[in-house]
Amino acid sequence: MKDISPPAKANIGKFIDPDTTADGSPRAKVALTHPETLWFNTGTLCNIECVNCYIESSPTNDALVYITADEVSDYLEQLKSREWNVREIAFTGGEPFMNPEMIEITRRALAEGYEVLILTNAMRPMMRKRVQEGLLQLNQDFPGKLTLRISVDHHTADNHDIERGAGSFDLTLKGMDWLRDNGFRMAIAGRTVWGEDDATGRAGYAELFKTHGYDIDAQNPGMTVLFPEMDEGIEVPEITTACWGILNKSPNDIMCASSRMVVKRKGADTPAVLACTLLPYTPEFELGSTLEEAEKPVSLNHAHCAKFCVLGGASCSA
């Protein structure tokens, strides 16, 4: 697996010192001011291999191994003791439904009263009979508390399949049809790499949803999330403390002010807590093994911090 932590060639000299930018300015940092979402990576194994997967998920990448229901429960207990008062537990992968304990993991989070968000491609792992039966029971037992965010990279089959493989669009829609017919709440994760402006992209998704009868609001950024491309070959500016005023933004609006992610590395004895869902392989964004350790501020010392979060305005949470 490639090491994605060093700066790309376009950003040589940048993103080196956690406290200072290349021109000597104080680097912006973000405190955990209002925890809202605790993320879990369920494992990097996936049933497909996408062209530009930020975490390099594939049928063979097990760099992040399956997290267990008991490990998730431990962090749910830590949430109580640390009084984070998060509203949402979210799961990403890999493909979460490849994790054999995913239904039990979801049940434990729902049983604690949290809203649960699961990111999925809605393909074969989700459509297995055992998983379908489990999802149906969860939706019945915890009505209105479970959302599945489906990865639909574009509202047309041709572009979606460029990223995810021939026929993947139709297989994803088949899964979405099943979710629709069984009353599940759905959201969408798309991409903005196609050269469309926001209005055009959302209009395309709106037409797709209308055609298939999906109850998803294409104009709501929390329900149809369009992510900017994370191209490390593009030069981006470093974020200094002065940027908040220049950009008229608050550090409280940045994802690491409201979330953390738990992962289990291959060969590790215990899971680790990361500052960001987007940087699972970058050592300096690992904050420790407990939520208490993860309460420290995060230095915006990576190109993704600038392009995706601060300048792109994106968030992985709803």
Short mmCIF file of C-alpha atoms in Angstrom, two decimals:
data_model
loop_
_atom_site.label_atom_id
_atom_site.label_comp_id
_atom_site.label_asym_id
_atom_site.label_seq_id
_atom_site.Cartn_x
_atom_site.Cartn_y
_atom_site.Cartn_z
CA MET A 1 0.00 0.00 0.00
CA LYS A 2 1.32 3.43 -0.88
CA ASP A 3 2.19 5.86 1.92
CA ILE A 4 -0.06 8.85 1.40
CA SER A 5 1.24 10.87 4.33
CA PRO A 6 4.09 12.86 2.67
CA PRO A 7 3.08 15.99 0.76
CA ALA A 8 2.46 15.59 -2.95
CA LYS A 9 5.04 16.97 -5.36
CA ALA A 10 2.85 20.02 -5.97
CA ASN A 11 3.02 20.83 -2.24
CA ILE A 12 6.71 20.21 -1.55
CA GLY A 13 7.81 22.28 1.44
CA LYS A 14 4.27 22.50 2.78
CA PHE A 15 2.44 20.51 5.44
CA ILE A 16 5.60 19.58 7.33
CA ASP A 17 5.57 21.38 10.68
CA PRO A 18 2.36 20.86 12.70
CA ASP A 19 2.67 24.31 14.23
CA THR A 20 4.03 26.45 11.40
CA THR A 21 3.34 26.77 7.67
CA ALA A 22 6.04 26.95 5.03
CA ASP A 23 6.14 30.76 5.19
CA GLY A 24 6.49 30.78 8.97
CA SER A 25 2.88 31.63 9.81
CA PRO A 26 1.10 29.92 12.70
CA ARG A 27 -0.78 26.91 11.37
CA ALA A 28 -4.50 26.71 12.05
CA LYS A 29 -5.65 24.15 14.59
CA VAL A 30 -9.12 22.88 15.36
CA ALA A 31 -10.36 21.95 18.81
CA LEU A 32 -13.02 19.32 19.46
CA THR A 33 -15.67 21.83 20.50
CA HIS A 34 -18.96 20.04 19.83
CA PRO A 35 -18.73 16.28 19.27
CA GLU A 36 -21.64 15.18 17.11
CA THR A 37 -20.48 12.05 15.30
CA LEU A 38 -18.27 9.14 16.25
CA TRP A 39 -17.17 7.22 13.17
CA PHE A 40 -16.02 3.62 12.99
CA ASN A 41 -14.16 2.13 10.08
CA THR A 42 -15.51 -1.40 9.86
CA GLY A 43 -12.51 -2.63 7.81
CA THR A 44 -10.95 -1.76 4.47
CA LEU A 45 -12.05 -4.91 2.66
CA CYS A 46 -14.59 -4.17 -0.07
CA ASN A 47 -16.38 -6.17 -2.73
CA ILE A 48 -15.16 -3.77 -5.45
CA GLU A 49 -12.09 -1.65 -6.15
CA CYS A 50 -12.84 1.94 -7.16
CA VAL A 51 -10.49 4.05 -9.25
CA ASN A 52 -10.05 6.87 -6.74
CA CYS A 53 -10.95 5.35 -3.38
CA TYR A 54 -9.42 7.64 -0.73
CA ILE A 55 -8.80 4.69 1.57
CA GLU A 56 -7.74 2.23 -1.16
CA SER A 57 -10.44 -0.29 -0.24
CA SER A 58 -10.49 -3.46 -2.30
CA PRO A 59 -11.17 -7.21 -2.06
CA THR A 60 -7.58 -7.67 -0.80
CA ASN A 61 -6.77 -4.58 1.31
CA ASP A 62 -7.07 -5.56 4.97
CA ALA A 63 -4.81 -2.81 6.34
CA LEU A 64 -7.74 -1.92 8.58
CA VAL A 65 -9.25 -5.15 9.86
CA TYR A 66 -12.82 -5.83 10.87
CA ILE A 67 -13.74 -4.04 14.07
CA THR A 68 -15.80 -6.15 16.46
CA ALA A 69 -19.10 -5.47 18.21
CA ASP A 70 -17.39 -5.64 21.60
CA GLU A 71 -14.79 -3.08 20.52
CA VAL A 72 -17.54 -0.76 19.33
CA SER A 73 -19.39 -1.23 22.62
CA ASP A 74 -16.26 -0.20 24.52
CA TYR A 75 -16.20 3.15 22.73
CA LEU A 76 -19.94 3.62 23.27
CA GLU A 77 -19.22 3.28 26.99
CA GLN A 78 -16.38 5.77 26.68
CA LEU A 79 -18.80 8.22 25.08
CA LYS A 80 -20.87 8.13 28.24
CA SER A 81 -17.94 8.57 30.60
CA ARG A 82 -16.47 11.42 28.55
CA GLU A 83 -19.93 13.03 28.15
CA TRP A 84 -19.40 13.83 24.47
CA ASN A 85 -23.16 13.84 23.89
CA VAL A 86 -22.83 12.83 20.25
CA ARG A 87 -26.06 12.32 18.31
CA GLU A 88 -24.79 9.98 15.61
CA ILE A 89 -22.70 6.84 15.26
CA ALA A 90 -21.48 6.40 11.69
CA PHE A 91 -19.87 3.46 9.90
CA THR A 92 -17.72 3.43 6.81
CA GLY A 93 -15.32 0.99 5.16
CA GLY A 94 -14.40 -0.66 2.94
CA GLU A 95 -17.87 -2.00 2.57
CA PRO A 96 -19.40 -2.21 6.08
CA PHE A 97 -21.67 -5.13 5.23
CA MET A 98 -18.65 -7.33 4.57
CA ASN A 99 -17.95 -7.18 8.31
CA PRO A 100 -19.63 -10.33 9.69
CA GLU A 101 -20.68 -8.50 12.89
CA MET A 102 -22.19 -5.45 11.16
CA ILE A 103 -25.79 -6.13 12.09
CA GLU A 104 -24.89 -6.72 15.75
CA ILE A 105 -22.65 -3.63 15.73
CA THR A 106 -25.50 -1.53 14.36
CA ARG A 107 -27.95 -2.94 16.90
CA ARG A 108 -25.69 -2.03 19.80
CA ALA A 109 -25.36 1.57 18.60
CA LEU A 110 -29.09 1.92 18.02
CA ALA A 111 -29.91 0.34 21.38
CA GLU A 112 -27.92 3.13 23.08
CA GLY A 113 -30.26 5.68 21.52
CA TYR A 114 -27.98 7.02 18.79
CA GLU A 115 -28.89 7.78 15.23
CA VAL A 116 -26.89 5.47 12.97
CA LEU A 117 -25.44 6.23 9.54
CA ILE A 118 -23.98 3.44 7.38
CA LEU A 119 -22.05 4.19 4.20
CA THR A 120 -22.54 1.41 1.66
CA ASN A 121 -22.44 0.68 -2.05
CA ALA A 122 -25.75 -1.25 -1.62
CA MET A 123 -24.39 -4.10 -3.69
CA ARG A 124 -24.05 -7.81 -3.00
CA PRO A 125 -22.78 -7.70 0.62
CA MET A 126 -25.85 -5.70 1.68
CA MET A 127 -28.16 -7.89 -0.39
CA ARG A 128 -27.24 -11.18 1.26
CA LYS A 129 -30.28 -12.80 2.88
CA ARG A 130 -28.82 -12.74 6.39
CA VAL A 131 -27.98 -9.05 6.11
CA GLN A 132 -31.36 -8.17 4.64
CA GLU A 133 -33.14 -9.99 7.46
CA GLY A 134 -31.01 -8.17 10.02
CA LEU A 135 -31.62 -4.78 8.45
CA LEU A 136 -35.36 -5.35 8.30
CA GLN A 137 -35.42 -6.21 11.99
CA LEU A 138 -33.32 -3.18 12.90
CA ASN A 139 -35.54 -0.84 10.91
CA GLN A 140 -38.58 -2.31 12.64
CA ASP A 141 -37.08 -2.13 16.13
CA PHE A 142 -35.62 1.37 15.77
CA PRO A 143 -37.87 3.25 13.33
CA GLY A 144 -36.45 6.48 11.94
CA LYS A 145 -33.03 6.01 13.56
CA LEU A 146 -31.11 4.26 10.75
CA THR A 147 -29.89 5.91 7.52
CA LEU A 148 -28.00 4.21 4.73
CA ARG A 149 -25.89 6.56 2.63
CA ILE A 150 -25.40 4.99 -0.78
CA SER A 151 -22.34 5.72 -2.91
CA VAL A 152 -23.63 6.90 -6.29
CA ASP A 153 -20.67 8.69 -7.83
CA HIS A 154 -22.75 10.24 -10.61
CA HIS A 155 -26.40 10.30 -11.59
CA THR A 156 -25.61 8.50 -14.86
CA ALA A 157 -24.49 4.91 -15.27
CA ASP A 158 -21.63 5.76 -17.63
CA ASN A 159 -19.80 8.04 -15.21
CA HIS A 160 -20.57 6.02 -12.11
CA ASP A 161 -19.25 2.87 -13.78
CA ILE A 162 -16.01 4.63 -14.73
CA GLU A 163 -15.21 4.76 -11.01
CA ARG A 164 -16.74 1.51 -9.81
CA GLY A 165 -16.72 -0.92 -12.71
CA ALA A 166 -19.08 -1.93 -15.50
CA GLY A 167 -22.55 -2.78 -14.28
CA SER A 168 -22.05 -1.40 -10.79
CA PHE A 169 -24.60 1.40 -11.27
CA ASP A 170 -27.39 -1.08 -12.02
CA LEU A 171 -26.41 -3.29 -9.09
CA THR A 172 -26.43 -0.31 -6.73
CA LEU A 173 -29.87 0.76 -7.96
CA LYS A 174 -31.12 -2.77 -7.38
CA GLY A 175 -30.02 -2.47 -3.76
CA MET A 176 -31.60 0.97 -3.48
CA ASP A 177 -34.86 -0.40 -4.89
CA TRP A 178 -34.89 -2.98 -2.10
CA LEU A 179 -34.25 -0.30 0.51
CA ARG A 180 -37.01 1.88 -0.99
CA ASP A 181 -39.52 -0.96 -1.06
CA ASN A 182 -38.81 -1.80 2.57
CA GLY A 183 -39.08 1.72 3.95
CA PHE A 184 -35.46 2.50 4.74
CA ARG A 185 -34.20 6.05 4.98
CA MET A 186 -31.59 6.67 2.29
CA ALA A 187 -29.07 9.38 1.52
CA ILE A 188 -26.55 9.67 -1.32
CA ALA A 189 -22.82 10.29 -1.55
CA GLY A 190 -21.78 11.62 -4.96
CA ARG A 191 -18.73 13.34 -6.39
CA THR A 192 -18.01 16.66 -8.07
CA VAL A 193 -15.21 15.46 -10.34
CA TRP A 194 -17.39 15.53 -13.48
CA GLY A 195 -17.10 19.22 -14.38
CA GLU A 196 -20.71 19.99 -13.52
CA ASP A 197 -21.67 22.93 -11.35
CA ASP A 198 -23.56 22.18 -8.16
CA ALA A 199 -26.97 23.03 -9.58
CA THR A 200 -26.52 20.80 -12.63
CA GLY A 201 -25.32 17.88 -10.55
CA ARG A 202 -28.18 18.17 -8.10
CA ALA A 203 -30.70 18.45 -10.92
CA GLY A 204 -29.36 15.21 -12.35
CA TYR A 205 -29.70 13.44 -9.02
CA ALA A 206 -33.20 14.87 -8.57
CA GLU A 207 -34.25 13.36 -11.88
CA LEU A 208 -32.72 10.01 -10.93
CA PHE A 209 -34.57 10.01 -7.61
CA LYS A 210 -37.85 10.97 -9.25
CA THR A 211 -37.54 8.26 -11.91
CA HIS A 212 -36.96 5.55 -9.31
CA GLY A 213 -39.24 6.85 -6.59
CA TYR A 214 -36.44 7.42 -4.07
CA ASP A 215 -37.45 9.70 -1.20
CA ILE A 216 -34.16 11.62 -1.18
CA ASP A 217 -33.86 15.41 -1.34
CA ALA A 218 -31.30 16.23 -4.03
CA GLN A 219 -31.10 19.86 -2.88
CA ASN A 220 -30.32 19.05 0.75
CA PRO A 221 -26.51 18.81 1.18
CA GLY A 222 -27.04 16.56 4.18
CA MET A 223 -29.02 14.03 2.14
CA THR A 224 -27.22 14.33 -1.19
CA VAL A 225 -23.59 14.90 -0.26
CA LEU A 226 -21.36 15.86 -3.19
CA PHE A 227 -17.73 15.43 -2.22
CA PRO A 228 -14.88 17.41 -3.81
CA GLU A 229 -12.10 15.35 -5.35
CA MET A 230 -9.12 14.65 -3.11
CA ASP A 231 -6.29 14.94 -5.63
CA GLU A 232 -2.96 15.13 -3.84
CA GLY A 233 -1.28 16.24 -7.06
CA ILE A 234 -3.01 19.63 -6.93
CA GLU A 235 -1.29 22.45 -5.10
CA VAL A 236 -3.36 23.90 -2.28
CA PRO A 237 -2.65 26.70 0.19
CA GLU A 238 -1.85 25.98 3.81
CA ILE A 239 -4.39 27.16 6.36
CA THR A 240 -3.04 29.69 8.85
CA THR A 241 -4.77 31.15 11.87
CA ALA A 242 -5.39 34.30 9.81
CA CYS A 243 -7.37 32.33 7.23
CA TRP A 244 -10.44 32.07 9.43
CA GLY A 245 -11.03 35.81 9.15
CA ILE A 246 -9.96 36.01 5.51
CA LEU A 247 -12.28 33.17 4.50
CA ASN A 248 -15.04 34.22 6.92
CA LYS A 249 -15.07 30.72 8.39
CA SER A 250 -14.98 29.34 11.89
CA PRO A 251 -12.86 26.39 13.04
CA ASN A 252 -16.06 25.11 14.65
CA ASP A 253 -17.39 24.42 11.14
CA ILE A 254 -14.58 22.00 10.28
CA MET A 255 -15.22 18.27 10.53
CA CYS A 256 -12.60 17.59 13.20
CA ALA A 257 -14.37 20.03 15.55
CA SER A 258 -17.33 17.66 15.68
CA SER A 259 -16.11 14.12 14.94
CA ARG A 260 -13.49 11.44 15.44
CA MET A 261 -13.00 8.01 13.83
CA VAL A 262 -12.06 4.66 15.35
CA VAL A 263 -10.06 2.14 13.28
CA LYS A 264 -8.45 -1.23 13.94
CA ARG A 265 -5.08 -1.63 12.25
CA LYS A 266 -3.90 -5.02 11.08
CA GLY A 267 -1.72 -6.55 13.80
CA ALA A 268 -2.73 -3.99 16.44
CA ASP A 269 -3.85 -5.13 19.88
CA THR A 270 -6.41 -2.35 20.24
CA PRO A 271 -8.25 0.11 17.98
CA ALA A 272 -7.01 3.66 17.55
CA VAL A 273 -8.83 6.97 17.41
CA LEU A 274 -8.10 9.25 14.47
CA ALA A 275 -8.73 12.92 13.96
CA CYS A 276 -10.22 12.46 10.52
CA THR A 277 -12.08 9.91 8.44
CA LEU A 278 -10.06 10.93 5.38
CA LEU A 279 -6.58 10.25 6.72
CA PRO A 280 -6.52 6.70 8.07
CA TYR A 281 -2.91 6.02 7.08
CA THR A 282 -1.29 9.29 8.20
CA PRO A 283 0.46 8.71 11.56
CA GLU A 284 0.24 12.25 12.92
CA PHE A 285 -3.55 12.18 12.73
CA GLU A 286 -3.70 9.23 15.13
CA LEU A 287 -4.57 10.63 18.55
CA GLY A 288 -4.37 7.59 20.82
CA SER A 289 -6.45 4.57 21.72
CA THR A 290 -9.08 6.27 23.88
CA LEU A 291 -11.59 9.06 23.43
CA GLU A 292 -9.95 10.97 26.26
CA GLU A 293 -6.67 11.05 24.32
CA ALA A 294 -8.58 12.09 21.20
CA GLU A 295 -9.87 15.29 22.77
CA LYS A 296 -6.69 17.17 21.86
CA PRO A 297 -6.79 19.84 19.09
CA VAL A 298 -5.99 18.84 15.51
CA SER A 299 -3.35 20.66 13.47
CA LEU A 300 -4.49 21.19 9.87
CA ASN A 301 -1.24 19.80 8.54
CA HIS A 302 -2.39 18.02 5.37
CA ALA A 303 -3.53 19.07 1.91
CA HIS A 304 -6.89 17.34 2.49
CA CYS A 305 -7.53 19.63 5.46
CA ALA A 306 -7.28 22.63 3.18
CA LYS A 307 -8.88 21.41 -0.03
CA PHE A 308 -11.59 19.10 1.25
CA CYS A 309 -12.67 20.64 4.54
CA VAL A 310 -11.71 24.30 4.79
CA LEU A 311 -11.84 25.39 1.13
CA GLY A 312 -14.17 22.66 -0.14
CA GLY A 313 -16.59 23.02 2.76
CA ALA A 314 -17.23 19.27 2.84
CA SER A 315 -18.16 17.08 5.77
CA CYS A 316 -18.62 13.34 5.97
CA SER A 317 -21.41 13.69 8.51
CA ALA A 318 -24.98 14.55 7.62
#
